[in-house]
Amino acid sequence: KAGVTQTPRYLIKTRGQQVTLSCSPISGHRSVSWYQQTPGQGLQFLFEYFSETQRNKGNFPGRFSGRQFSNSRSEMNVSTLELGDSALYLCASSLSGTALYEQYFGPGTRLTVT
Amino acid sequence: AQSVTQLDSQVPVFEEAPVELRCNYSSSVSVYLFWYVQYPNQGLQLLLKYLSGSTLVKGINGFEAEFNKSQTSFHLRKPSVHISDTAEYFCAVSAPEERDDKIIFGKGTRLHILP
């Protein structure tokens, strides 16, 4: 069974630009969560989508948004990029949206904002 | 709201020695607890989880953790580490009774295995 895939793996953007990251979950998984990982803050929860609906949201500004498609693939968008948005963005998929089901993480997208 | 604190940002330990990575949580309701491992340039992988029942949980790669409700702790242990255990370890908590039951991660502990 293929794992969680994230594209692109690396990305360099300039301040003020916008970026879209993609996550393809494991086949059959309906929940996709997004996290931002930085050395100072660790993993911070961005949002979770389940069956195309945002189910949970972390404490990030509105510049961070996401969506999920009918095939469970998810995208995350960051508009008006800031230097502080440089981070590893991880997505994780699971069968359901509760903690009962193991989350499987992708390798992440490394975003650098210059 | 739940929170989790990993007391050590880095832990050096000699190969074949035992190790304990400490984790404390805070919650007013019952919790699920997790340990994840992140190897260099990879995503996170679940090591073990506590949902209910026996407080001693065994996971993959010889790791185990003990849930201690009175001390609100969930420390991770391994009796003998190997060089391949070099990684970052994350403790995480969720509150299944809460409507907002997202998983909250600690800031991680880097395990350095010394030859």
Short mmCIF file of C-alpha atoms in Angstrom, two decimals:
data_model
loop_
_atom_site.label_atom_id
_atom_site.label_comp_id
_atom_site.label_asym_id
_atom_site.label_seq_id
_atom_site.Cartn_x
_atom_site.Cartn_y
_atom_site.Cartn_z
CA LYS A 1 0.00 0.00 0.00
CA ALA A 2 1.48 3.35 -0.99
CA GLY A 3 2.19 5.79 1.81
CA VAL A 4 1.27 9.44 2.17
CA THR A 5 2.83 11.53 -0.57
CA GLN A 6 3.49 15.24 -0.50
CA THR A 7 4.45 17.47 -3.38
CA PRO A 8 6.64 19.29 -3.89
CA ARG A 9 9.30 18.13 -1.44
CA TYR A 10 11.18 21.42 -1.52
CA LEU A 11 10.06 24.92 -2.37
CA ILE A 12 11.67 28.35 -2.32
CA LYS A 13 9.43 31.40 -2.45
CA THR A 14 9.77 35.13 -1.97
CA ARG A 15 8.00 37.21 0.66
CA GLY A 16 4.56 38.27 -0.50
CA GLN A 17 4.06 35.34 -2.84
CA GLN A 18 1.57 32.57 -2.29
CA VAL A 19 2.14 28.81 -2.30
CA THR A 20 0.05 25.66 -2.63
CA LEU A 21 1.16 22.35 -1.15
CA SER A 22 -0.41 19.02 -1.99
CA CYS A 23 -1.00 15.87 0.03
CA SER A 24 -2.24 12.52 -1.23
CA PRO A 25 -3.39 10.28 1.64
CA ILE A 26 -3.20 6.53 1.87
CA SER A 27 -5.94 4.91 -0.18
CA GLY A 28 -9.12 4.59 1.90
CA HIS A 29 -8.13 7.25 4.42
CA ARG A 30 -10.67 10.05 4.72
CA SER A 31 -8.96 12.31 7.24
CA VAL A 32 -6.04 14.58 6.38
CA SER A 33 -4.31 16.81 8.93
CA TRP A 34 -1.68 19.46 8.30
CA TYR A 35 1.12 20.50 10.65
CA GLN A 36 3.83 23.14 10.59
CA GLN A 37 7.16 22.04 12.03
CA THR A 38 9.82 24.57 13.02
CA PRO A 39 12.87 24.19 15.29
CA GLY A 40 11.52 26.68 17.82
CA GLN A 41 7.86 25.70 17.98
CA GLY A 42 7.94 22.00 17.16
CA LEU A 43 4.84 20.61 15.46
CA GLN A 44 1.88 22.91 15.40
CA PHE A 45 -1.53 21.79 14.19
CA LEU A 46 -2.87 23.75 11.24
CA PHE A 47 -6.15 22.04 10.35
CA GLU A 48 -7.85 18.75 9.69
CA TYR A 49 -10.16 17.79 6.88
CA PHE A 50 -12.54 14.87 6.91
CA SER A 51 -14.77 14.00 3.96
CA GLU A 52 -14.13 17.39 2.34
CA THR A 53 -15.08 19.35 5.48
CA GLN A 54 -12.74 21.21 7.80
CA ARG A 55 -13.22 19.48 11.12
CA ASN A 56 -10.59 21.18 13.28
CA LYS A 57 -8.48 24.28 13.02
CA GLY A 58 -5.38 25.45 14.85
CA ASN A 59 -4.36 28.97 15.81
CA PHE A 60 -2.96 30.20 12.55
CA PRO A 61 -3.87 33.40 10.67
CA GLY A 62 -6.33 33.36 7.82
CA ARG A 63 -3.44 33.41 5.32
CA PHE A 64 -3.31 29.66 5.90
CA SER A 65 -6.14 27.79 4.25
CA GLY A 66 -6.84 24.34 2.96
CA ARG A 67 -9.29 22.15 1.21
CA GLN A 68 -9.98 18.50 0.56
CA PHE A 69 -11.24 16.96 -2.62
CA SER A 70 -13.70 14.11 -3.10
CA ASN A 71 -10.81 11.65 -3.56
CA SER A 72 -9.47 12.76 -0.12
CA ARG A 73 -6.46 14.52 -1.60
CA SER A 74 -5.81 17.77 0.19
CA GLU A 75 -4.15 21.06 -0.59
CA MET A 76 -2.85 23.73 1.71
CA ASN A 77 -2.44 27.33 0.61
CA VAL A 78 -0.45 30.10 2.23
CA SER A 79 -0.96 33.60 0.86
CA THR A 80 1.23 36.66 1.32
CA LEU A 81 4.19 34.63 2.53
CA GLU A 82 6.29 35.90 5.42
CA LEU A 83 9.83 34.92 6.41
CA GLY A 84 8.40 33.19 9.48
CA ASP A 85 6.45 30.80 7.29
CA SER A 86 9.67 28.97 6.47
CA ALA A 87 9.11 25.50 7.88
CA LEU A 88 8.57 21.85 7.17
CA TYR A 89 4.90 21.27 6.40
CA LEU A 90 3.71 17.78 7.22
CA CYS A 91 0.46 16.16 6.34
CA ALA A 92 -0.93 13.04 7.96
CA SER A 93 -3.77 10.79 6.94
CA SER A 94 -5.90 8.41 8.95
CA LEU A 95 -8.99 6.27 8.45
CA SER A 96 -11.10 8.55 10.58
CA GLY A 97 -10.68 11.87 12.27
CA THR A 98 -10.40 10.59 15.82
CA ALA A 99 -7.24 9.75 17.70
CA LEU A 100 -8.29 6.10 17.81
CA TYR A 101 -6.90 5.68 14.36
CA GLU A 102 -3.19 5.95 13.70
CA GLN A 103 -2.00 8.94 11.72
CA TYR A 104 0.41 8.19 8.90
CA PHE A 105 2.72 11.05 8.05
CA GLY A 106 4.16 12.05 4.72
CA PRO A 107 7.80 13.13 4.32
CA GLY A 108 6.86 16.80 4.31
CA THR A 109 7.37 19.83 2.10
CA ARG A 110 10.30 22.05 3.07
CA LEU A 111 9.27 25.66 2.38
CA THR A 112 11.89 28.39 2.43
CA VAL A 113 10.75 32.00 2.21
CA THR A 114 13.40 34.56 1.22
CA ALA B 1 -7.27 22.55 26.69
CA GLN B 2 -4.57 19.93 26.63
CA SER B 3 -0.85 20.51 26.61
CA VAL B 4 2.25 18.36 26.63
CA THR B 5 5.74 19.14 27.86
CA GLN B 6 8.86 17.25 26.91
CA LEU B 7 11.31 18.05 29.63
CA ASP B 8 14.52 17.50 27.66
CA SER B 9 15.25 18.99 24.26
CA GLN B 10 18.28 16.72 23.78
CA VAL B 11 19.35 13.48 25.41
CA PRO B 12 22.81 11.97 24.79
CA VAL B 13 23.26 8.32 25.68
CA PHE B 14 25.88 5.69 24.99
CA GLU B 15 25.07 2.82 22.67
CA GLU B 16 23.61 -0.21 24.50
CA ALA B 17 22.76 1.94 27.55
CA PRO B 18 19.16 2.42 28.72
CA VAL B 19 17.29 5.61 27.98
CA GLU B 20 14.23 7.44 29.29
CA LEU B 21 12.60 10.33 27.45
CA ARG B 22 10.31 12.31 29.70
CA CYS B 23 6.84 13.60 28.87
CA ASN B 24 4.28 15.31 31.07
CA TYR B 25 0.80 16.32 30.01
CA SER B 26 -1.93 18.58 31.26
CA SER B 27 -5.64 17.95 30.81
CA SER B 28 -8.86 18.26 32.76
CA VAL B 29 -10.38 15.26 30.98
CA SER B 30 -9.24 11.78 30.10
CA VAL B 31 -6.59 11.57 27.41
CA TYR B 32 -5.01 9.44 24.77
CA LEU B 33 -1.21 9.59 24.70
CA PHE B 34 1.23 8.89 21.89
CA TRP B 35 4.92 8.72 21.13
CA TYR B 36 6.11 9.37 17.59
CA VAL B 37 9.61 9.13 16.12
CA GLN B 38 11.04 11.21 13.30
CA TYR B 39 14.18 10.00 11.57
CA PRO B 40 16.26 12.55 9.65
CA ASN B 41 14.51 13.86 6.55
CA GLN B 42 11.42 11.77 7.14
CA GLY B 43 7.91 12.22 8.46
CA LEU B 44 6.72 10.99 11.82
CA GLN B 45 6.05 7.36 12.64
CA LEU B 46 3.93 6.10 15.52
CA LEU B 47 5.98 4.24 18.16
CA LEU B 48 3.18 3.45 20.59
CA LYS B 49 -0.06 4.77 22.04
CA TYR B 50 -2.07 4.60 25.23
CA LEU B 51 -5.84 4.64 24.86
CA SER B 52 -7.00 2.75 27.95
CA GLY B 53 -6.33 -0.40 29.96
CA SER B 54 -2.84 -1.49 30.96
CA THR B 55 -0.68 1.46 31.88
CA LEU B 56 2.45 -0.18 30.42
CA VAL B 57 2.40 0.10 26.66
CA LYS B 58 4.83 -1.70 24.39
CA GLY B 59 5.65 -0.32 20.97
CA ILE B 60 7.87 -0.96 18.01
CA ASN B 61 11.67 -1.15 18.02
CA GLY B 62 11.80 -2.27 21.68
CA PHE B 63 10.33 0.93 23.14
CA GLU B 64 7.79 1.02 25.92
CA ALA B 65 6.02 3.75 27.89
CA GLU B 66 4.16 3.91 31.16
CA PHE B 67 1.06 6.00 31.74
CA ASN B 68 1.06 7.50 35.23
CA LYS B 69 -2.18 9.36 35.86
CA SER B 70 -1.24 10.69 39.29
CA GLN B 71 1.96 12.22 37.95
CA THR B 72 0.41 13.08 34.56
CA SER B 73 3.38 11.51 32.84
CA PHE B 74 3.99 9.20 29.91
CA HIS B 75 7.74 8.55 29.84
CA LEU B 76 9.30 6.55 27.01
CA ARG B 77 11.94 3.94 27.80
CA LYS B 78 14.23 1.52 26.04
CA PRO B 79 16.54 -0.85 27.93
CA SER B 80 19.35 -0.79 25.37
CA VAL B 81 19.65 1.75 22.57
CA HIS B 82 21.22 1.26 19.18
CA ILE B 83 22.83 3.77 16.85
CA SER B 84 19.76 3.44 14.61
CA ASP B 85 17.62 4.97 17.38
CA THR B 86 19.16 8.36 16.62
CA ALA B 87 16.10 10.49 15.87
CA GLU B 88 13.73 13.05 17.29
CA TYR B 89 10.95 11.78 19.52
CA PHE B 90 7.62 13.50 20.02
CA CYS B 91 5.10 12.97 22.77
CA ALA B 92 1.51 13.85 21.91
CA VAL B 93 -1.87 14.05 23.64
CA SER B 94 -5.48 14.17 22.57
CA ALA B 95 -8.73 14.36 24.50
CA PRO B 96 -11.30 12.05 22.91
CA GLU B 97 -14.15 13.45 25.03
CA GLU B 98 -13.59 16.93 23.73
CA ARG B 99 -15.37 18.11 20.61
CA ASP B 100 -12.03 19.50 19.50
CA ASP B 101 -9.99 16.29 19.84
CA LYS B 102 -6.99 17.22 17.73
CA ILE B 103 -3.61 15.78 18.64
CA ILE B 104 -1.24 18.20 20.40
CA PHE B 105 2.49 17.51 20.07
CA GLY B 106 5.34 18.35 22.39
CA LYS B 107 8.38 20.17 21.05
CA GLY B 108 10.40 17.01 20.69
CA THR B 109 13.47 15.40 22.24
CA ARG B 110 16.54 14.69 20.13
CA LEU B 111 18.14 11.40 21.06
CA HIS B 112 21.88 11.30 20.36
CA ILE B 113 23.47 7.88 20.52
CA LEU B 114 27.17 8.03 21.41
CA PRO B 115 29.48 5.24 20.17
#
